[in-house]
Amino acid sequence: MKIKSHFTAQLSFAPESKGGRSTPVSSGYRPAIQFPPQQDMITCVQTYPDTELVFLGDTVQAEIALLNAEEIISSLYEGQDFDFFEGPDLIGHGTITKVH
């Protein structure tokens, strides 16, 4: 079953030297996402339509679906910035380019 994405975003993955991952990711990657100034972390599913693998330091377009976050979906807007994490580690930053 395909998960419907809630928005498209430009993502910048941090290099390992700045706390990023040590290995690339592919579509289906599920980091936690945070929309400052909110402190809540929400699990998301990232899909990369233009590439199979995303490497450290890459900037890519992604389709993002939020899981169990119905209350926040209506407050999303184009230009909104966010961060994504694996546990306590900041993996990268993003900006919403289109809300679906």
PDB file of C-alpha atoms in Angstrom:
ATOM      1  CA  MET A   1       0.000   0.000   0.000  1.00  0.00           C
ATOM      2  CA  LYS A   2       1.394   3.381  -1.022  1.00  0.00           C
ATOM      3  CA  ILE A   3       1.302   6.119   1.616  1.00  0.00           C
ATOM      4  CA  LYS A   4      -0.132   9.447   0.400  1.00  0.00           C
ATOM      5  CA  SER A   5       2.372  12.275   0.804  1.00  0.00           C
ATOM      6  CA  HIS A   6       1.316  15.452   2.612  1.00  0.00           C
ATOM      7  CA  PHE A   7       3.923  17.766   1.108  1.00  0.00           C
ATOM      8  CA  THR A   8       6.951  18.123  -1.158  1.00  0.00           C
ATOM      9  CA  ALA A   9      10.136  19.533   0.334  1.00  0.00           C
ATOM     10  CA  GLN A  10      13.696  20.476  -0.504  1.00  0.00           C
ATOM     11  CA  LEU A  11      15.917  18.480   1.895  1.00  0.00           C
ATOM     12  CA  SER A  12      19.553  19.101   2.799  1.00  0.00           C
ATOM     13  CA  PHE A  13      21.284  16.153   4.446  1.00  0.00           C
ATOM     14  CA  ALA A  14      24.046  17.015   6.908  1.00  0.00           C
ATOM     15  CA  PRO A  15      27.505  15.588   6.235  1.00  0.00           C
ATOM     16  CA  GLU A  16      28.804  13.042   8.745  1.00  0.00           C
ATOM     17  CA  SER A  17      31.230  15.678  10.111  1.00  0.00           C
ATOM     18  CA  LYS A  18      28.205  17.716  11.242  1.00  0.00           C
ATOM     19  CA  GLY A  19      26.370  14.783  12.830  1.00  0.00           C
ATOM     20  CA  GLY A  20      24.732  13.372   9.696  1.00  0.00           C
ATOM     21  CA  ARG A  21      24.370   9.722   8.789  1.00  0.00           C
ATOM     22  CA  SER A  22      27.374   7.609   7.858  1.00  0.00           C
ATOM     23  CA  THR A  23      25.453   5.743   5.115  1.00  0.00           C
ATOM     24  CA  PRO A  24      23.086   6.842   2.323  1.00  0.00           C
ATOM     25  CA  VAL A  25      19.284   6.519   2.527  1.00  0.00           C
ATOM     26  CA  SER A  26      16.661   5.479  -0.011  1.00  0.00           C
ATOM     27  CA  SER A  27      12.919   5.976  -0.475  1.00  0.00           C
ATOM     28  CA  GLY A  28      11.016   4.710   2.539  1.00  0.00           C
ATOM     29  CA  TYR A  29      13.447   6.320   5.008  1.00  0.00           C
ATOM     30  CA  ARG A  30      11.569   7.129   8.260  1.00  0.00           C
ATOM     31  CA  PRO A  31      13.217   9.807  10.366  1.00  0.00           C
ATOM     32  CA  ALA A  32      11.489  11.913  13.005  1.00  0.00           C
ATOM     33  CA  ILE A  33      10.571  15.426  11.860  1.00  0.00           C
ATOM     34  CA  GLN A  34      10.219  18.588  13.938  1.00  0.00           C
ATOM     35  CA  PHE A  35       8.647  21.902  12.950  1.00  0.00           C
ATOM     36  CA  PRO A  36      10.244  24.607  15.158  1.00  0.00           C
ATOM     37  CA  PRO A  37       9.265  26.131  17.504  1.00  0.00           C
ATOM     38  CA  GLN A  38       7.249  22.967  18.281  1.00  0.00           C
ATOM     39  CA  GLN A  39       9.131  20.388  20.338  1.00  0.00           C
ATOM     40  CA  ASP A  40       7.032  17.412  19.191  1.00  0.00           C
ATOM     41  CA  MET A  41       8.734  14.848  16.983  1.00  0.00           C
ATOM     42  CA  ILE A  42       6.601  13.199  14.285  1.00  0.00           C
ATOM     43  CA  THR A  43       7.596  10.132  12.307  1.00  0.00           C
ATOM     44  CA  CYS A  44       7.544  10.656   8.569  1.00  0.00           C
ATOM     45  CA  VAL A  45       8.193   8.647   5.423  1.00  0.00           C
ATOM     46  CA  GLN A  46      10.451  10.255   2.833  1.00  0.00           C
ATOM     47  CA  THR A  47      10.295   9.253  -0.849  1.00  0.00           C
ATOM     48  CA  TYR A  48      12.869  10.492  -3.369  1.00  0.00           C
ATOM     49  CA  PRO A  49      11.331  10.470  -6.869  1.00  0.00           C
ATOM     50  CA  ASP A  50      14.472  11.657  -8.680  1.00  0.00           C
ATOM     51  CA  THR A  51      17.140   9.388  -7.149  1.00  0.00           C
ATOM     52  CA  GLU A  52      17.591   5.914  -5.691  1.00  0.00           C
ATOM     53  CA  LEU A  53      20.120   6.866  -2.997  1.00  0.00           C
ATOM     54  CA  VAL A  54      20.677  10.087  -1.061  1.00  0.00           C
ATOM     55  CA  PHE A  55      24.216  10.595   0.210  1.00  0.00           C
ATOM     56  CA  LEU A  56      25.702  12.712   2.985  1.00  0.00           C
ATOM     57  CA  GLY A  57      25.647  16.392   2.105  1.00  0.00           C
ATOM     58  CA  ASP A  58      23.105  15.925  -0.733  1.00  0.00           C
ATOM     59  CA  THR A  59      20.208  18.296  -1.368  1.00  0.00           C
ATOM     60  CA  VAL A  60      17.153  16.606  -2.909  1.00  0.00           C
ATOM     61  CA  GLN A  61      13.428  16.961  -3.536  1.00  0.00           C
ATOM     62  CA  ALA A  62      11.297  14.576  -1.473  1.00  0.00           C
ATOM     63  CA  GLU A  63       7.673  13.618  -1.063  1.00  0.00           C
ATOM     64  CA  ILE A  64       6.905  13.409   2.659  1.00  0.00           C
ATOM     65  CA  ALA A  65       4.063  11.680   4.465  1.00  0.00           C
ATOM     66  CA  LEU A  66       3.520  12.348   8.166  1.00  0.00           C
ATOM     67  CA  LEU A  67       2.426   9.385  10.280  1.00  0.00           C
ATOM     68  CA  ASN A  68      -0.174   9.853  13.026  1.00  0.00           C
ATOM     69  CA  ALA A  69      -0.094  13.634  12.735  1.00  0.00           C
ATOM     70  CA  GLU A  70      -3.591  14.602  11.612  1.00  0.00           C
ATOM     71  CA  GLU A  71      -3.664  17.591  13.989  1.00  0.00           C
ATOM     72  CA  ILE A  72      -0.616  19.243  12.394  1.00  0.00           C
ATOM     73  CA  ILE A  73      -1.384  18.655   8.697  1.00  0.00           C
ATOM     74  CA  SER A  74      -3.763  21.617   8.394  1.00  0.00           C
ATOM     75  CA  SER A  75      -1.089  24.002   9.731  1.00  0.00           C
ATOM     76  CA  LEU A  76       1.550  23.157   7.086  1.00  0.00           C
ATOM     77  CA  TYR A  77       2.474  25.891   4.595  1.00  0.00           C
ATOM     78  CA  GLU A  78       4.866  26.482   1.700  1.00  0.00           C
ATOM     79  CA  GLY A  79       8.165  27.940   2.885  1.00  0.00           C
ATOM     80  CA  GLN A  80       7.889  26.294   6.314  1.00  0.00           C
ATOM     81  CA  ASP A  81      11.252  25.059   7.624  1.00  0.00           C
ATOM     82  CA  PHE A  82      11.802  21.858   9.589  1.00  0.00           C
ATOM     83  CA  ASP A  83      14.521  19.554  10.870  1.00  0.00           C
ATOM     84  CA  PHE A  84      14.717  15.766  10.726  1.00  0.00           C
ATOM     85  CA  PHE A  85      16.392  13.416  13.182  1.00  0.00           C
ATOM     86  CA  GLU A  86      17.431   9.855  13.943  1.00  0.00           C
ATOM     87  CA  GLY A  87      17.024   9.637  17.688  1.00  0.00           C
ATOM     88  CA  PRO A  88      18.804  12.698  19.101  1.00  0.00           C
ATOM     89  CA  ASP A  89      20.980  13.157  15.989  1.00  0.00           C
ATOM     90  CA  LEU A  90      20.118  15.971  13.571  1.00  0.00           C
ATOM     91  CA  ILE A  91      20.241  14.425  10.096  1.00  0.00           C
ATOM     92  CA  GLY A  92      19.211  17.431   8.029  1.00  0.00           C
ATOM     93  CA  HIS A  93      16.971  20.385   7.329  1.00  0.00           C
ATOM     94  CA  GLY A  94      14.079  20.906   4.954  1.00  0.00           C
ATOM     95  CA  THR A  95      11.740  23.510   3.528  1.00  0.00           C
ATOM     96  CA  ILE A  96       8.213  22.745   2.311  1.00  0.00           C
ATOM     97  CA  THR A  97       7.883  23.647  -1.371  1.00  0.00           C
ATOM     98  CA  LYS A  98       4.312  22.385  -1.951  1.00  0.00           C
ATOM     99  CA  VAL A  99       1.506  21.262   0.342  1.00  0.00           C
ATOM    100  CA  HIS A 100      -0.746  18.540  -1.117  1.00  0.00           C
TER     101      HIS A 100
END
